[in-house]
Every structure is written in structure tokens, then in C-alpha cells.
JSON list of C-alpha atoms in Angstrom, two decimals:
[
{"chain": "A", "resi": 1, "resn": "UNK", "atom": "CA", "xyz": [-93.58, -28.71, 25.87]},
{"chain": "A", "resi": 2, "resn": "UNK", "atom": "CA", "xyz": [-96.18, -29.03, 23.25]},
{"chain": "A", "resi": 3, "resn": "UNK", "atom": "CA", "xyz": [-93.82, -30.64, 21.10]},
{"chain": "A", "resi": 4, "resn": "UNK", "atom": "CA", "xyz": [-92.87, -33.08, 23.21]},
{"chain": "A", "resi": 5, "resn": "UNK", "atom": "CA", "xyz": [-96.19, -34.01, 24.28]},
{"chain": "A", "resi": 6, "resn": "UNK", "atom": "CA", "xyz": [-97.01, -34.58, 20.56]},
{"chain": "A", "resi": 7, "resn": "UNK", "atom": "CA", "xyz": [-94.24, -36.44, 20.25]},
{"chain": "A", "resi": 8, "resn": "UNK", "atom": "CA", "xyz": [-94.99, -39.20, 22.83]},
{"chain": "A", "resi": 9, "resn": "UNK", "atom": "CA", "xyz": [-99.06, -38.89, 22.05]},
{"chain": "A", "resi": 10, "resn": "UNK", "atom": "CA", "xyz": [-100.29, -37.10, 25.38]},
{"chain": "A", "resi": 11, "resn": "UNK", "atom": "CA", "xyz": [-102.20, -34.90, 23.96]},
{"chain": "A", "resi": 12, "resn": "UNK", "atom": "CA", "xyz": [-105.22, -34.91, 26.49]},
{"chain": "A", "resi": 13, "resn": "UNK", "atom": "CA", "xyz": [-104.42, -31.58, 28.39]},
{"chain": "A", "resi": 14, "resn": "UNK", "atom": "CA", "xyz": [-106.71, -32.55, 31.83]},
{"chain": "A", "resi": 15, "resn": "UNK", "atom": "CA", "xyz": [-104.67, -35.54, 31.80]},
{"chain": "A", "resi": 16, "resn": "UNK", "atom": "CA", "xyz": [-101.37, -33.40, 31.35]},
{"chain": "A", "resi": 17, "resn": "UNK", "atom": "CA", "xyz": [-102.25, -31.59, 33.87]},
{"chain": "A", "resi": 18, "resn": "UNK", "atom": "CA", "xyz": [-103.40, -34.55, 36.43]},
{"chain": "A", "resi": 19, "resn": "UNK", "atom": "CA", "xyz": [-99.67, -35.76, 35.77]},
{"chain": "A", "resi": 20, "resn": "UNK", "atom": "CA", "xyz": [-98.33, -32.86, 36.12]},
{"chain": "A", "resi": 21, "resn": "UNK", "atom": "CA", "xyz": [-100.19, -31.71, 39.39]},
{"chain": "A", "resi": 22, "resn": "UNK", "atom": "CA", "xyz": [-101.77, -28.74, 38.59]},
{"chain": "A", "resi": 23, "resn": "UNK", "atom": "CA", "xyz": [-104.97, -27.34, 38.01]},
{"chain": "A", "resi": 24, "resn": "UNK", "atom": "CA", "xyz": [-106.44, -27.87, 34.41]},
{"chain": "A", "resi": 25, "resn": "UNK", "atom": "CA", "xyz": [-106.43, -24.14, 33.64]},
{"chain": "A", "resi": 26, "resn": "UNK", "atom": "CA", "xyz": [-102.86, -23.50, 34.85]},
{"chain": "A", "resi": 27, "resn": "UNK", "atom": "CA", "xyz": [-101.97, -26.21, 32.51]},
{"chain": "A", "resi": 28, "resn": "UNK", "atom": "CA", "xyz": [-104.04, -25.10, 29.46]},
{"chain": "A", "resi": 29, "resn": "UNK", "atom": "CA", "xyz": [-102.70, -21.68, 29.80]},
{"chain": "A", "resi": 30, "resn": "UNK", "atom": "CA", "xyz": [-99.26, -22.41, 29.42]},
{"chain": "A", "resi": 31, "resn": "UNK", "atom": "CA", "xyz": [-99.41, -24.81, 27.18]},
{"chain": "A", "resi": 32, "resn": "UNK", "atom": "CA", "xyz": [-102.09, -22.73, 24.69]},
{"chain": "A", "resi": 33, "resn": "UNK", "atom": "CA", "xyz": [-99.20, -20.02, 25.09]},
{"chain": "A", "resi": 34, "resn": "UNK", "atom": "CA", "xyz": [-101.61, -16.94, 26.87]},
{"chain": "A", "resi": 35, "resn": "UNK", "atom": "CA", "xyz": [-98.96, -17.17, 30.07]},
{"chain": "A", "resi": 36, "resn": "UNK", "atom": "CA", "xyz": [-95.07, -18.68, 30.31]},
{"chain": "A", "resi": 37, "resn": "UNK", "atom": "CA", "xyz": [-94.00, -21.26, 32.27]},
{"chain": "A", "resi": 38, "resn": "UNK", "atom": "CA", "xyz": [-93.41, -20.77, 35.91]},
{"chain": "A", "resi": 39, "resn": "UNK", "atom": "CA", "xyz": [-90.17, -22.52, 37.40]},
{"chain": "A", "resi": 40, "resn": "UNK", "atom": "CA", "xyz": [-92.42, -24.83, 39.20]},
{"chain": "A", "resi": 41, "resn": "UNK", "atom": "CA", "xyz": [-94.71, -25.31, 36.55]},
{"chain": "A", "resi": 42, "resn": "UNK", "atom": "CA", "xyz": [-91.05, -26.56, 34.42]},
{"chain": "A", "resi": 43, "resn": "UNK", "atom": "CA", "xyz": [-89.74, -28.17, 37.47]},
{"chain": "A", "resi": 44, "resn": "UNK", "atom": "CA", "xyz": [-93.46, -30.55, 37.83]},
{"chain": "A", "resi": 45, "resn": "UNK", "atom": "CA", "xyz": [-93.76, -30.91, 34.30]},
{"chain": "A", "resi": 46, "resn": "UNK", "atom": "CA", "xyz": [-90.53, -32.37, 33.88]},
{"chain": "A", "resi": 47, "resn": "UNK", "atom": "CA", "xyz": [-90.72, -34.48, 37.47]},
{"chain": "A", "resi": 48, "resn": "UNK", "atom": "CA", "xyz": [-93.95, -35.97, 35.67]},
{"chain": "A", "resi": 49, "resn": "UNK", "atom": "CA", "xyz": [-92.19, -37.08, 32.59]},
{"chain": "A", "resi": 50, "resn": "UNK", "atom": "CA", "xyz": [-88.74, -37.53, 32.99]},
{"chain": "A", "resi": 51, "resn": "UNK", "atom": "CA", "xyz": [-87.92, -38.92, 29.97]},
{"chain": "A", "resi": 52, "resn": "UNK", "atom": "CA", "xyz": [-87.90, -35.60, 29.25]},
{"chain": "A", "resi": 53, "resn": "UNK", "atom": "CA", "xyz": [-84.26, -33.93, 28.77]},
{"chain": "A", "resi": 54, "resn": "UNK", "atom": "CA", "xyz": [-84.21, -30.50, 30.49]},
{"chain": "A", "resi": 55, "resn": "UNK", "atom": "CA", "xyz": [-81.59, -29.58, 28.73]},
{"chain": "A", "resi": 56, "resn": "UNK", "atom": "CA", "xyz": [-83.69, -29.63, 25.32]},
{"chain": "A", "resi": 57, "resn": "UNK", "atom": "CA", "xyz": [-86.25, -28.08, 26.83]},
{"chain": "A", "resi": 58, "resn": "UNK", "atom": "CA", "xyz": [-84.46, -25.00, 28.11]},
{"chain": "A", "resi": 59, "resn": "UNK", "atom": "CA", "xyz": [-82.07, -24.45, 25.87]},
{"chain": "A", "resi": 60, "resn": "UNK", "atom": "CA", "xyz": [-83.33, -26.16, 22.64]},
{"chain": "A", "resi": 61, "resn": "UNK", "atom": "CA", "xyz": [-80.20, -28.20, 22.96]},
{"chain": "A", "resi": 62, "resn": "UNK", "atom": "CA", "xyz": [-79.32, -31.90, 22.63]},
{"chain": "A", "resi": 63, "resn": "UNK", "atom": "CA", "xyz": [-82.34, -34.83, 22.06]},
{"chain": "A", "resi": 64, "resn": "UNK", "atom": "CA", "xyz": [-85.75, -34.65, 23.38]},
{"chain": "A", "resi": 65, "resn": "UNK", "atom": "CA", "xyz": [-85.84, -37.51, 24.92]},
{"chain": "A", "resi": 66, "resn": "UNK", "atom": "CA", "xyz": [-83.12, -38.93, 27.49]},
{"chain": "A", "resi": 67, "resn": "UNK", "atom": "CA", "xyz": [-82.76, -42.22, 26.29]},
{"chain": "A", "resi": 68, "resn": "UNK", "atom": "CA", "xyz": [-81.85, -40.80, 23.20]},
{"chain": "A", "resi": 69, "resn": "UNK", "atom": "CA", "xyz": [-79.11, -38.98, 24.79]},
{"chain": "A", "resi": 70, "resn": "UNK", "atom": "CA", "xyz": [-77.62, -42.25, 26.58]},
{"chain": "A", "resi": 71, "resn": "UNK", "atom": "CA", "xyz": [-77.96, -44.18, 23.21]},
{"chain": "A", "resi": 72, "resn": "UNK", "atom": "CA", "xyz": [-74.19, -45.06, 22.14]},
{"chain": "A", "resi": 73, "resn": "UNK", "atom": "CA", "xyz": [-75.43, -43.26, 18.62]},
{"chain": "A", "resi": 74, "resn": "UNK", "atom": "CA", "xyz": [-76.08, -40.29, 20.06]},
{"chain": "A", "resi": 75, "resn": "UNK", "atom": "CA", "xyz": [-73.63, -37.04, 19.19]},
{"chain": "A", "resi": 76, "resn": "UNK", "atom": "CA", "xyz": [-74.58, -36.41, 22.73]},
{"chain": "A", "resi": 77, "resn": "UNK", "atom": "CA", "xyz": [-72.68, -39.36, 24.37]},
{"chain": "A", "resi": 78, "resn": "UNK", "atom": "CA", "xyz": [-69.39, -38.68, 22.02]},
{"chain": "A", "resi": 79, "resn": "UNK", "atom": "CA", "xyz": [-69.24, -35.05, 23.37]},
{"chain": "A", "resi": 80, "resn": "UNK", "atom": "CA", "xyz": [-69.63, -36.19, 27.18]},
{"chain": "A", "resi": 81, "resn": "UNK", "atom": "CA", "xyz": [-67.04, -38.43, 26.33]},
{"chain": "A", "resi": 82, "resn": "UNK", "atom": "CA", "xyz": [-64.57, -36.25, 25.16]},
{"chain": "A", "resi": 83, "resn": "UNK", "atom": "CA", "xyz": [-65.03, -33.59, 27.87]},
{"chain": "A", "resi": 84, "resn": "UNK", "atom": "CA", "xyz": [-64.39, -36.90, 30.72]},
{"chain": "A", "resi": 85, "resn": "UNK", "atom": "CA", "xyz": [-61.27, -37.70, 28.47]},
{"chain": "A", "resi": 86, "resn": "UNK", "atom": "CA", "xyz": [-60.30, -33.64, 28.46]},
{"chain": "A", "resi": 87, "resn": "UNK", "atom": "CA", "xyz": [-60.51, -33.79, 31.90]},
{"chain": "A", "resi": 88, "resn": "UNK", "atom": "CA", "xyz": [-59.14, -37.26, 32.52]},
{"chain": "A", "resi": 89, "resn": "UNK", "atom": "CA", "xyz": [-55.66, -34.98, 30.53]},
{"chain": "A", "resi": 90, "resn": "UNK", "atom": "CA", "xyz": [-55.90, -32.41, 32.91]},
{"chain": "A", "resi": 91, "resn": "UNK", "atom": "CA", "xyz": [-55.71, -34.61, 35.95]},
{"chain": "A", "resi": 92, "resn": "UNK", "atom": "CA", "xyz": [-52.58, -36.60, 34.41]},
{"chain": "A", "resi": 93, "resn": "UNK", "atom": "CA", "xyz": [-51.04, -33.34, 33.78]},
{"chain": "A", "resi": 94, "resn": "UNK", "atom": "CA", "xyz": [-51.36, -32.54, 37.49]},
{"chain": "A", "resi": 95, "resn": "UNK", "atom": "CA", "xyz": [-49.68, -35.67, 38.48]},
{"chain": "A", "resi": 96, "resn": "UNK", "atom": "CA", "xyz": [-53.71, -36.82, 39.45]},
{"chain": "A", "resi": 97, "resn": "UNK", "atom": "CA", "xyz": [-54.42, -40.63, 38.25]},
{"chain": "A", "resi": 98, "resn": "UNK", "atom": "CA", "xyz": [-57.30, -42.54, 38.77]},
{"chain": "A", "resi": 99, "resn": "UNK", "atom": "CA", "xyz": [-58.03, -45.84, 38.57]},
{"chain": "A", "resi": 100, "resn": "UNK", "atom": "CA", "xyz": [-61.24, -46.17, 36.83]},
{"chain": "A", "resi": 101, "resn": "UNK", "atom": "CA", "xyz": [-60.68, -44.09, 34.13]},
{"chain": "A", "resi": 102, "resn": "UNK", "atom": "CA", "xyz": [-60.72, -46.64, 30.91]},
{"chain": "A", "resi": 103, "resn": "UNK", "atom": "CA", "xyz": [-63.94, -47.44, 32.48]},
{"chain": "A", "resi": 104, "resn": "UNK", "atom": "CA", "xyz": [-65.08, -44.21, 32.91]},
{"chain": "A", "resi": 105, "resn": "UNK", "atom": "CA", "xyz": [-63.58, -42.54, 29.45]},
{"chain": "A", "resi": 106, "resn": "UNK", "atom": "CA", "xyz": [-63.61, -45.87, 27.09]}
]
């Protein structure tokens, strides 16, 4: 969390906390590292800023930040699309087409 809020210059933890919607002290203790995250601390923090990927900061995988994700760059958007094309194979193995998927895959 601290990272990203580095990262994107909120560093003002009263008003990290005002965004987030909790008290200051909730905020300054998880973020100063004396007490984890709850699961609604996580849930607020990234409800506040959600150009915040969840997925980087639960599992340390993927971008930071979502638009980096969606960027036609990203590694990110090349392995989506070759798990919709795996499954797009699957379907036309089971006899399963559908009509969007050029769209969809390409």
C-alpha cells in the first residue's frame, strides 16, 4: 500500500485515511506496519483508489496500476488474451461457436 501511495504522491496519511474512510489511527497503523490489514480495511482502500490493481496488491502479481494492465503493451493483456483464445479452442472442440469471438480474442 505504501508503495503505491508513493507512487501516485499521496503521501498525507489523514488524507489517506479521509479517502479511505477510516479513522486516522486505523490508517496510520497499518500503513506504519504495527497491525495488518483487515479485509475491510483492503476492500475501502482499494474502493478509494481504484486505479489500484488488487491483484498486485495481494499477490504481488501483474502492474500496479490498472491502466497499465489494459495498455496493449502490457504482458498482462497478451496473457488474458491467450487464455480467451485457449478457451475460444475448447469451445470449438465441443462443437460450441460463437459469434463474437475475433472480436473478443483478436
Amino acid at each position: 500500500m505504501n508503495i503505491f501511495l508513493a507512487e501516485t504522491g499521496k503521501t498525507n496519511k489523514a488524507e489517506v485515511a479521509r479517502c479511505i474512510g477510516v479513522d486516522a489511527g486505523t490508517s496510520g497503523n497499518v500503513l506504519n506496519g504495527k497491525r495488518g490489514p483487515s479485509v475491510v480495511f483492503i476492500q475501502k482502500f482499494l474502493a478509494a483508489f481504484h486505479e489500484l490493481s488488487a491483484e498486485w496488491l495481494m499477490r504481488g502479481v501483474g502492474s500496479m496500476l490498472i491502466a497499465d494492465i489494459v495498455s496493449g503493451d502490457s504482458m498482462e493483456v497478451k496473457r488474458l488474451q491467450d487464455k480467451i483464445e485457449t478457451i475460444y479452442e475448447v469451445l470449438s472442440k465441443l462443437g460450441i461457436s460463437l459469434p463474437e469471438q475475433k472480436k473478443v480474442a483478436g
